[in-house]
Amino acid sequence: MLRTLRKLVLGETWSLPIGIAVAVVIAVAVRAVAGAGGWWQHGGGYVLLALLVVAFVAALRFPR
Amino acid sequence: MPFVLTAVGAALAVALELFEAMAIVLAVALSRRPSAALAGAGAATLACAALAVVVGPVLVAQVAGDALRVVVGIALLLFGMEWLRKGVLRLAGRRARSDSYAEFLAEREALAEEEPPAAGRFDWPGFVVAFKGVLLEGVEVILIVTVLAARPGGLAPALVGGAAAVVLVIGLGLLLHRPLRRLPESELKYVVGLVLTTFGTFFCAEGLGVDWPLGDAGLLVVLAVWLVISQAMVRALSAAPPRARSRRVVA
């Protein structure tokens, strides 16, 4: 039951949810360094997008 | 733009999950007893409705503002990127294509091998198969529609899209008595993955303090990036050596 629930929420691999978590944590860290009102306000979305793309490609290349 | 994308995303996600659930219910109804299939499906629907009543208000009441956007964004990313990952693998030939009709035939075959229900007794095995099938697909439907509805302005389009899909799928099931044979399920699931991933990226970034330069039209930019990346991955994985490809095919 727990296994089914995990697959339902997190998916079939660990690499993808871990990749998403790492991408969001890095984005939060970059925002903290850049400052909420600086370049992050207009460019931060693309930083997060790039991080998520890396996580996605990694999950496809290294499915675990 | 967000209204249409949300409605389309919810409608496709709900329709595709319901097609899979319907394949199981129809298999039970045609192989064993329609009463057991309907009772199992009905009980699972009630369980899903109870889950929706609990999850939706809790999500919105407990998490507010930017935190809600981040939570909803991450939830959409978890669902969306998983659908997108599977979609890329299917389109690249690394994973079996999604086919509700084949599942329907396989389920009927499996049920036909079991002992038929005794006369005058309720068909509990048929009930359990229908209940489990509808519950598993239904829970995913509830989670996806809830996170789409939880974002600002998302309630109406998510409900409109979801309701339209429910009416369409149940209508087709009653009319045809079998799943659609030529539905491009793999391609449609890939589209759902694109839409959910786009919303996830967009709202997660907003929750982290981002003002997208083009406003809501920024959704199209994000969608285009995910489309290009995922198509590039389909091509890259399709071009991999056949030996490596056959090793990774997953049913």
GROMACS .gro file of C-alpha atoms in nm:
model
  315
    1MET     CA    1   0.000   0.000   0.000
    2LEU     CA    2   0.278   0.243   0.098
    3ARG     CA    3   0.471   0.144  -0.213
    4THR     CA    4   0.168   0.218  -0.431
    5LEU     CA    5   0.119   0.553  -0.259
    6ARG     CA    6   0.486   0.642  -0.306
    7LYS     CA    7   0.465   0.555  -0.676
    8LEU     CA    8   0.148   0.762  -0.703
    9VAL     CA    9   0.299   1.076  -0.551
   10LEU     CA   10   0.672   1.051  -0.623
   11GLY     CA   11   0.662   0.841  -0.940
   12GLU     CA   12   0.851   0.528  -1.039
   13THR     CA   13   1.202   0.658  -0.981
   14TRP     CA   14   1.385   0.832  -0.701
   15SER     CA   15   1.604   1.032  -0.939
   16LEU     CA   16   1.319   1.260  -1.053
   17PRO     CA   17   1.177   1.367  -0.711
   18ILE     CA   18   1.529   1.406  -0.575
   19GLY     CA   19   1.624   1.612  -0.882
   20ILE     CA   20   1.319   1.837  -0.834
   21ALA     CA   21   1.402   1.882  -0.465
   22VAL     CA   22   1.765   1.968  -0.541
   23ALA     CA   23   1.659   2.215  -0.813
   24VAL     CA   24   1.418   2.395  -0.579
   25VAL     CA   25   1.672   2.403  -0.292
   26ILE     CA   26   1.939   2.549  -0.523
   27ALA     CA   27   1.687   2.806  -0.652
   28VAL     CA   28   1.604   2.908  -0.293
   29ALA     CA   29   1.978   2.941  -0.217
   30VAL     CA   30   2.041   3.151  -0.530
   31ARG     CA   31   1.747   3.374  -0.439
   32ALA     CA   32   1.888   3.422  -0.089
   33VAL     CA   33   2.226   3.523  -0.233
   34ALA     CA   34   2.083   3.743  -0.510
   35GLY     CA   35   1.824   3.914  -0.289
   36ALA     CA   36   1.450   3.899  -0.348
   37GLY     CA   37   1.426   4.236  -0.523
   38GLY     CA   38   1.731   4.215  -0.748
   39TRP     CA   39   1.780   4.039  -1.079
   40TRP     CA   40   1.612   3.733  -0.931
   41GLN     CA   41   1.271   3.899  -0.954
   42HIS     CA   42   1.277   3.898  -1.335
   43GLY     CA   43   1.537   3.632  -1.417
   44GLY     CA   44   1.490   3.382  -1.136
   45GLY     CA   45   1.218   3.190  -1.322
   46TYR     CA   46   1.460   3.100  -1.597
   47VAL     CA   47   1.719   2.989  -1.340
   48LEU     CA   48   1.462   2.753  -1.185
   49LEU     CA   49   1.358   2.636  -1.532
   50ALA     CA   50   1.721   2.556  -1.623
   51LEU     CA   51   1.771   2.365  -1.297
   52LEU     CA   52   1.454   2.162  -1.356
   53VAL     CA   53   1.558   2.084  -1.713
   54VAL     CA   54   1.890   1.947  -1.580
   55ALA     CA   55   1.696   1.735  -1.325
   56PHE     CA   56   1.465   1.606  -1.599
   57VAL     CA   57   1.745   1.514  -1.840
   58ALA     CA   58   1.938   1.347  -1.556
   59ALA     CA   59   1.630   1.143  -1.456
   60LEU     CA   60   1.593   1.022  -1.814
   61ARG     CA   61   1.962   0.942  -1.852
   62PHE     CA   62   2.009   0.781  -1.512
   63PRO     CA   63   1.675   0.623  -1.410
   64ARG     CA   64   1.709   0.488  -1.055
   65MET     CA   65  -0.446   3.173  -2.132
   66PRO     CA   66  -0.410   3.010  -1.785
   67PHE     CA   67  -0.784   2.929  -1.789
   68VAL     CA   68  -0.762   2.739  -2.117
   69LEU     CA   69  -0.438   2.559  -2.027
   70THR     CA   70  -0.573   2.458  -1.686
   71ALA     CA   71  -0.902   2.334  -1.834
   72VAL     CA   72  -0.725   2.140  -2.109
   73GLY     CA   73  -0.471   1.993  -1.866
   74ALA     CA   74  -0.740   1.887  -1.617
   75ALA     CA   75  -0.967   1.749  -1.890
   76LEU     CA   76  -0.693   1.541  -2.051
   77ALA     CA   77  -0.553   1.413  -1.721
   78VAL     CA   78  -0.898   1.315  -1.592
   79ALA     CA   79  -1.007   1.161  -1.923
   80LEU     CA   80  -0.692   0.950  -1.960
   81GLU     CA   81  -0.707   0.819  -1.603
   82LEU     CA   82  -1.078   0.748  -1.635
   83PHE     CA   83  -1.021   0.560  -1.962
   84GLU     CA   84  -0.787   0.327  -1.772
   85ALA     CA   85  -1.035   0.286  -1.488
   86MET     CA   86  -1.318   0.227  -1.733
   87ALA     CA   87  -1.120  -0.048  -1.909
   88ILE     CA   88  -1.102  -0.240  -1.579
   89VAL     CA   89  -1.468  -0.181  -1.486
   90LEU     CA   90  -1.588  -0.288  -1.831
   91ALA     CA   91  -1.368  -0.597  -1.818
   92VAL     CA   92  -1.527  -0.694  -1.483
   93ALA     CA   93  -1.878  -0.616  -1.608
   94LEU     CA   94  -1.839  -0.823  -1.925
   95SER     CA   95  -1.643  -1.112  -1.772
   96ARG     CA   96  -1.823  -1.151  -1.441
   97ARG     CA   97  -2.123  -0.948  -1.322
   98PRO     CA   98  -2.216  -0.588  -1.409
   99SER     CA   99  -2.357  -0.542  -1.055
  100ALA     CA  100  -2.016  -0.617  -0.897
  101ALA     CA  101  -1.840  -0.386  -1.144
  102LEU     CA  102  -2.082  -0.101  -1.075
  103ALA     CA  103  -2.073  -0.153  -0.698
  104GLY     CA  104  -1.690  -0.158  -0.695
  105ALA     CA  105  -1.669   0.151  -0.914
  106GLY     CA  106  -1.932   0.330  -0.704
  107ALA     CA  107  -1.760   0.252  -0.375
  108ALA     CA  108  -1.424   0.371  -0.512
  109THR     CA  109  -1.587   0.690  -0.643
  110LEU     CA  110  -1.727   0.762  -0.296
  111ALA     CA  111  -1.382   0.705  -0.143
  112CYS     CA  112  -1.229   0.944  -0.398
  113ALA     CA  113  -1.497   1.205  -0.328
  114ALA     CA  114  -1.422   1.181   0.044
  115LEU     CA  115  -1.051   1.228  -0.031
  116ALA     CA  116  -1.129   1.536  -0.244
  117VAL     CA  117  -1.339   1.689   0.035
  118VAL     CA  118  -1.052   1.638   0.282
  119VAL     CA  119  -0.747   1.724   0.068
  120GLY     CA  120  -0.869   2.040  -0.111
  121PRO     CA  121  -0.972   2.260   0.184
  122VAL     CA  122  -0.679   2.138   0.396
  123LEU     CA  123  -0.428   2.232   0.126
  124VAL     CA  124  -0.571   2.581   0.081
  125ALA     CA  125  -0.638   2.649   0.451
  126GLN     CA  126  -0.303   2.534   0.585
  127VAL     CA  127  -0.077   2.691   0.327
  128ALA     CA  128  -0.117   3.051   0.221
  129GLY     CA  129   0.034   3.298  -0.023
  130ASP     CA  130   0.378   3.229  -0.168
  131ALA     CA  131   0.415   2.909   0.033
  132LEU     CA  132   0.097   2.775  -0.133
  133ARG     CA  133   0.241   2.855  -0.476
  134VAL     CA  134   0.561   2.668  -0.396
  135VAL     CA  135   0.373   2.366  -0.255
  136VAL     CA  136   0.132   2.357  -0.551
  137GLY     CA  137   0.421   2.413  -0.792
  138ILE     CA  138   0.623   2.124  -0.650
  139ALA     CA  139   0.318   1.895  -0.653
  140LEU     CA  140   0.253   1.985  -1.018
  141LEU     CA  141   0.620   1.926  -1.099
  142LEU     CA  142   0.613   1.581  -0.934
  143PHE     CA  143   0.309   1.474  -1.138
  144GLY     CA  144   0.394   1.662  -1.455
  145MET     CA  145   0.760   1.566  -1.488
  146GLU     CA  146   0.675   1.200  -1.418
  147TRP     CA  147   0.408   1.202  -1.693
  148LEU     CA  148   0.653   1.384  -1.920
  149ARG     CA  149   0.934   1.136  -1.842
  150LYS     CA  150   0.710   0.841  -1.923
  151GLY     CA  151   0.580   1.021  -2.233
  152VAL     CA  152   0.932   1.079  -2.364
  153LEU     CA  153   1.024   0.713  -2.300
  154ARG     CA  154   0.707   0.594  -2.480
  155LEU     CA  155   0.757   0.821  -2.781
  156ALA     CA  156   1.123   0.714  -2.798
  157GLY     CA  157   1.025   0.346  -2.798
  158ARG     CA  158   1.186   0.279  -2.461
  159ARG     CA  159   0.861   0.195  -2.288
  160ALA     CA  160   0.543   0.017  -2.395
  161ARG     CA  161   0.283   0.254  -2.533
  162SER     CA  162  -0.016   0.336  -2.316
  163ASP     CA  163  -0.314   0.132  -2.440
  164SER     CA  164  -0.639   0.105  -2.241
  165TYR     CA  165  -0.785  -0.137  -2.496
  166ALA     CA  166  -0.495  -0.379  -2.449
  167GLU     CA  167  -0.538  -0.348  -2.070
  168PHE     CA  168  -0.909  -0.420  -2.116
  169LEU     CA  169  -0.834  -0.739  -2.314
  170ALA     CA  170  -0.566  -0.851  -2.067
  171GLU     CA  171  -0.796  -0.791  -1.770
  172ARG     CA  172  -1.080  -0.982  -1.937
  173GLU     CA  173  -0.844  -1.271  -2.010
  174ALA     CA  174  -0.721  -1.277  -1.649
  175LEU     CA  175  -1.078  -1.264  -1.511
  176ALA     CA  176  -1.193  -1.538  -1.748
  177GLU     CA  177  -0.936  -1.773  -1.597
  178GLU     CA  178  -1.079  -1.728  -1.248
  179GLU     CA  179  -1.364  -1.929  -1.104
  180PRO     CA  180  -1.702  -1.781  -1.209
  181PRO     CA  181  -1.918  -1.626  -0.933
  182ALA     CA  182  -2.156  -1.867  -0.759
  183ALA     CA  183  -2.524  -1.829  -0.847
  184GLY     CA  184  -2.720  -1.610  -0.607
  185ARG     CA  185  -2.408  -1.473  -0.430
  186PHE     CA  186  -2.247  -1.134  -0.459
  187ASP     CA  187  -1.933  -1.138  -0.676
  188TRP     CA  188  -1.675  -1.010  -0.425
  189PRO     CA  189  -1.366  -1.083  -0.641
  190GLY     CA  190  -1.519  -0.877  -0.925
  191PHE     CA  191  -1.608  -0.601  -0.678
  192VAL     CA  192  -1.250  -0.587  -0.547
  193VAL     CA  193  -1.096  -0.571  -0.895
  194ALA     CA  194  -1.329  -0.287  -1.002
  195PHE     CA  195  -1.286  -0.104  -0.669
  196LYS     CA  196  -0.906  -0.121  -0.677
  197GLY     CA  197  -0.886  -0.016  -1.042
  198VAL     CA  198  -1.110   0.289  -0.999
  199LEU     CA  199  -0.955   0.385  -0.663
  200LEU     CA  200  -0.595   0.389  -0.790
  201GLU     CA  201  -0.678   0.592  -1.101
  202GLY     CA  202  -0.925   0.808  -0.909
  203VAL     CA  203  -0.677   0.908  -0.639
  204GLU     CA  204  -0.438   1.036  -0.907
  205VAL     CA  205  -0.724   1.230  -1.068
  206ILE     CA  206  -0.816   1.387  -0.734
  207LEU     CA  207  -0.457   1.487  -0.658
  208ILE     CA  208  -0.397   1.643  -1.001
  209VAL     CA  209  -0.728   1.832  -1.013
  210THR     CA  210  -0.684   1.949  -0.653
  211VAL     CA  211  -0.340   2.101  -0.712
  212LEU     CA  212  -0.457   2.260  -1.038
  213ALA     CA  213  -0.761   2.401  -0.856
  214ALA     CA  214  -0.560   2.515  -0.552
  215ARG     CA  215  -0.358   2.775  -0.744
  216PRO     CA  216  -0.510   3.124  -0.770
  217GLY     CA  217  -0.789   3.130  -1.031
  218GLY     CA  218  -0.754   2.759  -1.091
  219LEU     CA  219  -1.075   2.630  -0.934
  220ALA     CA  220  -1.319   2.706  -1.216
  221PRO     CA  221  -1.111   2.579  -1.512
  222ALA     CA  222  -0.996   2.268  -1.325
  223LEU     CA  223  -1.355   2.178  -1.236
  224VAL     CA  224  -1.486   2.261  -1.585
  225GLY     CA  225  -1.216   2.051  -1.752
  226GLY     CA  226  -1.253   1.764  -1.508
  227ALA     CA  227  -1.633   1.758  -1.529
  228ALA     CA  228  -1.626   1.765  -1.911
  229ALA     CA  229  -1.387   1.470  -1.910
  230VAL     CA  230  -1.603   1.270  -1.666
  231VAL     CA  231  -1.915   1.322  -1.881
  232LEU     CA  232  -1.725   1.235  -2.201
  233VAL     CA  233  -1.563   0.915  -2.069
  234ILE     CA  234  -1.871   0.778  -1.892
  235GLY     CA  235  -2.081   0.862  -2.200
  236LEU     CA  236  -1.840   0.677  -2.428
  237GLY     CA  237  -1.831   0.381  -2.188
  238LEU     CA  238  -2.210   0.353  -2.182
  239LEU     CA  239  -2.231   0.397  -2.559
  240LEU     CA  240  -1.951   0.167  -2.676
  241HIS     CA  241  -1.922  -0.092  -2.395
  242ARG     CA  242  -1.548  -0.108  -2.462
  243PRO     CA  243  -1.250   0.133  -2.446
  244LEU     CA  244  -1.159   0.335  -2.754
  245ARG     CA  245  -0.917   0.138  -2.971
  246ARG     CA  246  -0.741   0.414  -3.160
  247LEU     CA  247  -0.695   0.680  -2.896
  248PRO     CA  248  -0.337   0.818  -2.909
  249GLU     CA  249  -0.300   0.776  -2.532
  250SER     CA  250   0.079   0.801  -2.526
  251GLU     CA  251   0.077   1.133  -2.712
  252LEU     CA  252  -0.207   1.272  -2.498
  253LYS     CA  253  -0.029   1.173  -2.175
  254TYR     CA  254   0.283   1.345  -2.306
  255VAL     CA  255   0.074   1.664  -2.359
  256VAL     CA  256  -0.063   1.639  -2.003
  257GLY     CA  257   0.294   1.607  -1.877
  258LEU     CA  258   0.392   1.920  -2.071
  259VAL     CA  259   0.099   2.123  -1.933
  260LEU     CA  260   0.144   2.014  -1.569
  261THR     CA  261   0.521   2.066  -1.583
  262THR     CA  262   0.471   2.413  -1.731
  263PHE     CA  263   0.230   2.514  -1.454
  264GLY     CA  264   0.458   2.361  -1.191
  265THR     CA  265   0.759   2.558  -1.312
  266PHE     CA  266   0.558   2.879  -1.340
  267PHE     CA  267   0.396   2.870  -0.996
  268CYS     CA  268   0.698   2.738  -0.811
  269ALA     CA  269   0.898   3.033  -0.949
  270GLU     CA  270   0.622   3.279  -0.853
  271GLY     CA  271   0.623   3.137  -0.502
  272LEU     CA  272   0.997   3.207  -0.489
  273GLY     CA  273   0.938   3.575  -0.565
  274VAL     CA  274   0.967   3.577  -0.945
  275ASP     CA  275   0.767   3.819  -1.163
  276TRP     CA  276   0.764   3.658  -1.506
  277PRO     CA  277   0.860   3.931  -1.759
  278LEU     CA  278   0.563   3.858  -1.990
  279GLY     CA  279   0.309   3.796  -1.712
  280ASP     CA  280   0.076   3.503  -1.782
  281ALA     CA  281   0.206   3.489  -2.141
  282GLY     CA  282   0.529   3.365  -1.982
  283LEU     CA  283   0.347   3.031  -1.956
  284LEU     CA  284   0.387   2.994  -2.332
  285VAL     CA  285   0.763   3.056  -2.310
  286VAL     CA  286   0.797   2.793  -2.038
  287LEU     CA  287   0.577   2.552  -2.236
  288ALA     CA  288   0.792   2.606  -2.546
  289VAL     CA  289   1.112   2.534  -2.353
  290TRP     CA  290   0.972   2.208  -2.212
  291LEU     CA  291   0.843   2.110  -2.557
  292VAL     CA  292   1.184   2.165  -2.718
  293ILE     CA  293   1.375   1.987  -2.439
  294SER     CA  294   1.141   1.688  -2.427
  295GLN     CA  295   1.138   1.649  -2.806
  296ALA     CA  296   1.518   1.667  -2.809
  297MET     CA  297   1.523   1.389  -2.548
  298VAL     CA  298   1.281   1.180  -2.758
  299ARG     CA  299   1.518   1.212  -3.053
  300ALA     CA  300   1.829   1.144  -2.846
  301LEU     CA  301   1.679   0.833  -2.684
  302SER     CA  302   1.535   0.709  -3.015
  303ALA     CA  303   1.879   0.730  -3.171
  304ALA     CA  304   2.043   0.516  -2.899
  305PRO     CA  305   2.185   0.177  -3.004
  306PRO     CA  306   1.915  -0.096  -3.032
  307ARG     CA  307   2.090  -0.318  -2.775
  308ALA     CA  308   2.077  -0.052  -2.506
  309ARG     CA  309   1.717   0.030  -2.604
  310SER     CA  310   1.584  -0.326  -2.578
  311ARG     CA  311   1.742  -0.365  -2.237
  312ARG     CA  312   1.541  -0.075  -2.099
  313VAL     CA  313   1.196  -0.138  -2.242
  314VAL     CA  314   0.949  -0.138  -1.953
  315ALA     CA  315   0.595  -0.273  -1.977
   0.00000   0.00000   0.00000
